[in-house]
Short mmCIF file of C-alpha atoms in Angstrom, two decimals:
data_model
loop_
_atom_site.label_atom_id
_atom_site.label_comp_id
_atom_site.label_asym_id
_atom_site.label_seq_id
_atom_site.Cartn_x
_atom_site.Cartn_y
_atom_site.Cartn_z
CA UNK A 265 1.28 -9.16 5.67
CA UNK A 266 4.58 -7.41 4.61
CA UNK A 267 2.74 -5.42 1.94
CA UNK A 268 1.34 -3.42 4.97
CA UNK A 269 4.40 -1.60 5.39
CA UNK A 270 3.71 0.53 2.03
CA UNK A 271 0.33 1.95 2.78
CA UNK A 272 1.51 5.17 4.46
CA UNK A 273 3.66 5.33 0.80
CA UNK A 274 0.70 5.46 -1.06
CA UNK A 275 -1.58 7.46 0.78
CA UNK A 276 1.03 9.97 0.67
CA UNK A 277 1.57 9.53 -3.04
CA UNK A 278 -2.49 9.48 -3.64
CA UNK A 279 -2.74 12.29 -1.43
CA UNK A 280 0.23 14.31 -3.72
CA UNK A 281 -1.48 13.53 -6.87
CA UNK A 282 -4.92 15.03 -6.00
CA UNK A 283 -2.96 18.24 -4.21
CA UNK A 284 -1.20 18.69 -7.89
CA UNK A 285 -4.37 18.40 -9.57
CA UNK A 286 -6.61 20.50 -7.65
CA UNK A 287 -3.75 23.18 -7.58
CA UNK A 288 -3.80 23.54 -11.08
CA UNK A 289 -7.58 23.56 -10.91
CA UNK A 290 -7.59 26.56 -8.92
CA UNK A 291 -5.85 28.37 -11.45
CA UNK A 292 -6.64 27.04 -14.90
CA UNK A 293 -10.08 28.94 -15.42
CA UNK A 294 -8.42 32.21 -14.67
CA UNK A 295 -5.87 31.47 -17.29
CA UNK A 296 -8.61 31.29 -20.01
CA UNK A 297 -11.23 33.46 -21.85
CA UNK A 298 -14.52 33.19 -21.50
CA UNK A 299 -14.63 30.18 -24.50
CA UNK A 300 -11.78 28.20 -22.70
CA UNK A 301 -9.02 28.83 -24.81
CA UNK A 302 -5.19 30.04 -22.73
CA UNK A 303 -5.03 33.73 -22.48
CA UNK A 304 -1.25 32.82 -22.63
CA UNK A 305 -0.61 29.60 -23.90
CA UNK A 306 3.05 29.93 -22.51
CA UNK A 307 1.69 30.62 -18.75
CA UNK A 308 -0.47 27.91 -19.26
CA UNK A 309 1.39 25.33 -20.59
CA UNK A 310 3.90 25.98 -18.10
CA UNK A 311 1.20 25.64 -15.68
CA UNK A 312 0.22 22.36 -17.31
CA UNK A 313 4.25 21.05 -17.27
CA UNK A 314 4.01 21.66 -13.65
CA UNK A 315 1.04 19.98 -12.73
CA UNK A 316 2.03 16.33 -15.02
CA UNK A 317 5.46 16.66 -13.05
CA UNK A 318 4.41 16.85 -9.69
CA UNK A 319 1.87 14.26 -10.40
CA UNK A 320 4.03 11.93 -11.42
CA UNK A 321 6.53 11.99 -9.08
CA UNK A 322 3.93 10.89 -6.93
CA UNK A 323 2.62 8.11 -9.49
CA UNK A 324 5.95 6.51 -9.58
CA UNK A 325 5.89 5.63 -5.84
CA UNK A 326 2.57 3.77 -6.67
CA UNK A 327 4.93 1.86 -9.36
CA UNK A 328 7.53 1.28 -6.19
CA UNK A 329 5.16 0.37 -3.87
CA UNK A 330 1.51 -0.49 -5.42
CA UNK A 331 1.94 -3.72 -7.13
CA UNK A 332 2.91 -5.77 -3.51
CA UNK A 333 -0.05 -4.19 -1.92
CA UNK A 334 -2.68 -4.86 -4.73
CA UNK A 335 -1.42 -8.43 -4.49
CA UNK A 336 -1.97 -8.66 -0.83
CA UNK A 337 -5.07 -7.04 -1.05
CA UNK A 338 -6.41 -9.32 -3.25
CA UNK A 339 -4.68 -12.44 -1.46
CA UNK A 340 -6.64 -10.82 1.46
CA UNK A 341 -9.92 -10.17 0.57
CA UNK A 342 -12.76 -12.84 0.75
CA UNK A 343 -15.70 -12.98 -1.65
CA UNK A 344 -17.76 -11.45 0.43
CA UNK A 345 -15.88 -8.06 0.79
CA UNK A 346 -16.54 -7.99 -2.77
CA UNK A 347 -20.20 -8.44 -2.78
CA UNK A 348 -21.42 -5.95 0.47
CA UNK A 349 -19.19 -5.15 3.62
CA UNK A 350 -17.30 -1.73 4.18
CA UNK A 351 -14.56 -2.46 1.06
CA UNK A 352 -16.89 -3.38 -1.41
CA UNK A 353 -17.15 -0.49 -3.27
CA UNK A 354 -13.76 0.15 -2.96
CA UNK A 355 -13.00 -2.97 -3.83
CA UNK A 356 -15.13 -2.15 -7.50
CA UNK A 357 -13.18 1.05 -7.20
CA UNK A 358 -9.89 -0.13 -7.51
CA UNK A 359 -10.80 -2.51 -11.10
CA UNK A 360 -8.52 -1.82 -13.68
CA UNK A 361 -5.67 -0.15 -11.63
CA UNK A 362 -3.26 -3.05 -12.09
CA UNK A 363 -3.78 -1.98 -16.07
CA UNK A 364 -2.82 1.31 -14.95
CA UNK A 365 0.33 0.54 -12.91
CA UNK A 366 1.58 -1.62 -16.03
CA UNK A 367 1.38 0.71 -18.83
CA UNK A 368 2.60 3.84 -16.18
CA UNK A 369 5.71 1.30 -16.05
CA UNK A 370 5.85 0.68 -19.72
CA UNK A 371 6.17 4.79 -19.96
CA UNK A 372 9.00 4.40 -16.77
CA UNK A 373 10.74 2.55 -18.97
CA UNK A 374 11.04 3.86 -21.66
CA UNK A 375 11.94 6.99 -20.25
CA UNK A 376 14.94 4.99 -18.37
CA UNK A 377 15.96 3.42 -21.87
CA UNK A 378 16.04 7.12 -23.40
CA UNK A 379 18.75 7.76 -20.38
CA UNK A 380 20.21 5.36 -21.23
CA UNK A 381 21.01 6.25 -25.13
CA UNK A 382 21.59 9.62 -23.69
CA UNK A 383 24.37 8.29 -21.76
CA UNK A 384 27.86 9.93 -22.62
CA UNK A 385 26.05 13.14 -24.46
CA UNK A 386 27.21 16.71 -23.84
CA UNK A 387 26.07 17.81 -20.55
CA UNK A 388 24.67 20.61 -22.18
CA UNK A 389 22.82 18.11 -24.85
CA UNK A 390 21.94 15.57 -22.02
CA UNK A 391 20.24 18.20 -19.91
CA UNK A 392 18.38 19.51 -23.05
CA UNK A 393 17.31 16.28 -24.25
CA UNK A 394 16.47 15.35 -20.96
CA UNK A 395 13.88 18.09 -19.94
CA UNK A 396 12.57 17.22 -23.43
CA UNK A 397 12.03 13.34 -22.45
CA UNK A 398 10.62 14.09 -18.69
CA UNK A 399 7.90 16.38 -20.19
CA UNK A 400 6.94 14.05 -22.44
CA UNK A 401 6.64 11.41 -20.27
CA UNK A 402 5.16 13.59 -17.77
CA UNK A 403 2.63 14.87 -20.07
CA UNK A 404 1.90 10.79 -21.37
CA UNK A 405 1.77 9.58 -17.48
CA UNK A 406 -0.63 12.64 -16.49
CA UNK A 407 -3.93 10.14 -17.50
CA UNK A 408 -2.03 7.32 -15.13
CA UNK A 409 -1.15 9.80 -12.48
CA UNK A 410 -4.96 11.22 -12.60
CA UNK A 411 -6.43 7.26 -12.54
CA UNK A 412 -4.15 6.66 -9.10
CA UNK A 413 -5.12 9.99 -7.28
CA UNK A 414 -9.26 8.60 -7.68
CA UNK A 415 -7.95 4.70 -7.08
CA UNK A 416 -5.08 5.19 -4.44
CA UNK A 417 -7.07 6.16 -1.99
CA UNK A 418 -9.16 3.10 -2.39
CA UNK A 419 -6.32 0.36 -2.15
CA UNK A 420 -5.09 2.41 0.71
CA UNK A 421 -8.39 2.01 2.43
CA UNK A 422 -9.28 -1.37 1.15
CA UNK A 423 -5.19 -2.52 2.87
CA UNK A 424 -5.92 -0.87 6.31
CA UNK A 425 -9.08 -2.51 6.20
CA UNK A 426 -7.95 -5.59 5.38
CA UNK A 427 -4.53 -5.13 7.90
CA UNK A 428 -6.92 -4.18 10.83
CA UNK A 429 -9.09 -7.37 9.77
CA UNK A 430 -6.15 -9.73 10.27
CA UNK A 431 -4.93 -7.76 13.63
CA UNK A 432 -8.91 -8.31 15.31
CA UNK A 433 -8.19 -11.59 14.35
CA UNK A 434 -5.24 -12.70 15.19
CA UNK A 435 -5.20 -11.32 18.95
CA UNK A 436 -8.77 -12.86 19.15
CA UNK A 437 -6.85 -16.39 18.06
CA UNK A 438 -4.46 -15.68 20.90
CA UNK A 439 -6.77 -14.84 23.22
CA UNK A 440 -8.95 -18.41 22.55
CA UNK A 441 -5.56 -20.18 22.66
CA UNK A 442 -5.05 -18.88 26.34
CA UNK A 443 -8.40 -19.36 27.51
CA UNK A 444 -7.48 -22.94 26.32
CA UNK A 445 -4.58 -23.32 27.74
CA UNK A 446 -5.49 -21.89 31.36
CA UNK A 447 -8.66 -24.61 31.38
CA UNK A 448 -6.22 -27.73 30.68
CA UNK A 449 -3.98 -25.77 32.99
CA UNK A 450 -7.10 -25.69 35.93
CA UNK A 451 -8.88 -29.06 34.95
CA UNK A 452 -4.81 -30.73 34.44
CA UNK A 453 -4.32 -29.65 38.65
CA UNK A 454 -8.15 -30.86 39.78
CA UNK A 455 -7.97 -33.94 38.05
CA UNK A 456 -4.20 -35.18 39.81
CA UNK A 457 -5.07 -36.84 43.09
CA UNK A 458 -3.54 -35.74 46.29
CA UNK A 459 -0.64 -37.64 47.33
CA UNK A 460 -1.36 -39.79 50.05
CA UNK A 461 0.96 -39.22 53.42
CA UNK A 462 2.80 -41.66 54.64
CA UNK A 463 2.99 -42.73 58.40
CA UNK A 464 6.26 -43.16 59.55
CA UNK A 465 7.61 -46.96 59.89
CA UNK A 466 7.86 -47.94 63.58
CA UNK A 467 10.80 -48.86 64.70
CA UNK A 468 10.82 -52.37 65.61
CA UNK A 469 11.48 -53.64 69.35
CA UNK A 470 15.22 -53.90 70.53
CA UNK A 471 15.80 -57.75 71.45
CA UNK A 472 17.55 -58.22 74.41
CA UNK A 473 20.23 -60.40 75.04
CA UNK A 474 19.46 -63.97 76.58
CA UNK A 475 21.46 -64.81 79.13
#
């Protein structure tokens, strides 16, 4: 279960995402009238900008990390986990977020294949053009980023589920296979019979010499 290894990853990256979001929550309804509408649409689309680029710094770990972990999770689970158990409405929870990590990708790249035109620009043009692309894609992956901070938490849970699942059994495998072992061992030693002693030879009697 190598896909184990990324969990503290994503819970770290779900737990980023939400922090982002609930930041700018905090703050958004003082930035706006009593209608809804930005007081300042500069200080709030800053505020905005901010919020999609924190977000997704976090979503692209999920891009890094999430697609050997879904896999595992679903090599793991059983069909019962998805009927009633402790993951099962996780298990619902996280539909749909393999969707998500593909088109959040899609936007990745394309964002990596605008670097890559960029490449040999003015460093004054590249940085322009650059801040340009990021919010954009920022702004694009913000649904993506949202959809991970209410699933990530899920696959996280659903993994260490799953991870402590295969620990309890495992060890409780080993733990027959001693129990095994240490009855052949026992019956193995009751069942061999004693070796019998052995009485010494007697010497036989010296023959004397006839005269």
């Amino acid at each position: 279960m190598a896909w184990r290894r990324h969990l503290p990853a994503l819970a770290t990256a779900a737990a980023g995402i939400n922090e982002a979001c609930d930041a700018w929550d905090a703050v958004s309804d003082s930035l706006c009238d009593a209608d809804g509408w930005p007081l300042d649409d500069k200080v709030y689309g800053d505020g905005k900008v901010k919020r999609d680029a924190e977000a997704w710094k976090h979503a692209e770990v999920f891009l890094d990390h999430g697609p050997e972990v879904l896999a595992g999770v679903r090599a793991a689970a059983d069909g019962a986990d998805y009927v009633e158990g402790p993951i099962s409405d996780d298990l619902r929870r996280i539909r749909g977020i393999d969707t998500i990590l593909i088109r959040a990708e899609e936007l990745r790249h394309e964002w990596n294949q605008v670097m890559a035109l960029m490449d040999g620009s003015q460093p004054s043009v590249l940085h322009l053009y650059q801040e340009q692309a990021e919010e954009h894609r920022n702004t694009e992956g913000w649904h993506y980023s949202h959809e991970l901070g209410y699933k990530g938490p899920a696959l996280v849970r659903v993994g260490e589920y799953l991870a402590h699942r295969a620990d309890t059994e495992r060890l409780a495998q080993t733990e027959r296979a001693r129990v095994a072992l240490t009855r052949s061992t026992h019956k193995h030693h009751c069942c061999v019979p004693a070796s019998p002693s052995v009485t010494p030879a007697s010497h036989p009697p010296t023959l004397g010499h006839s005269r």
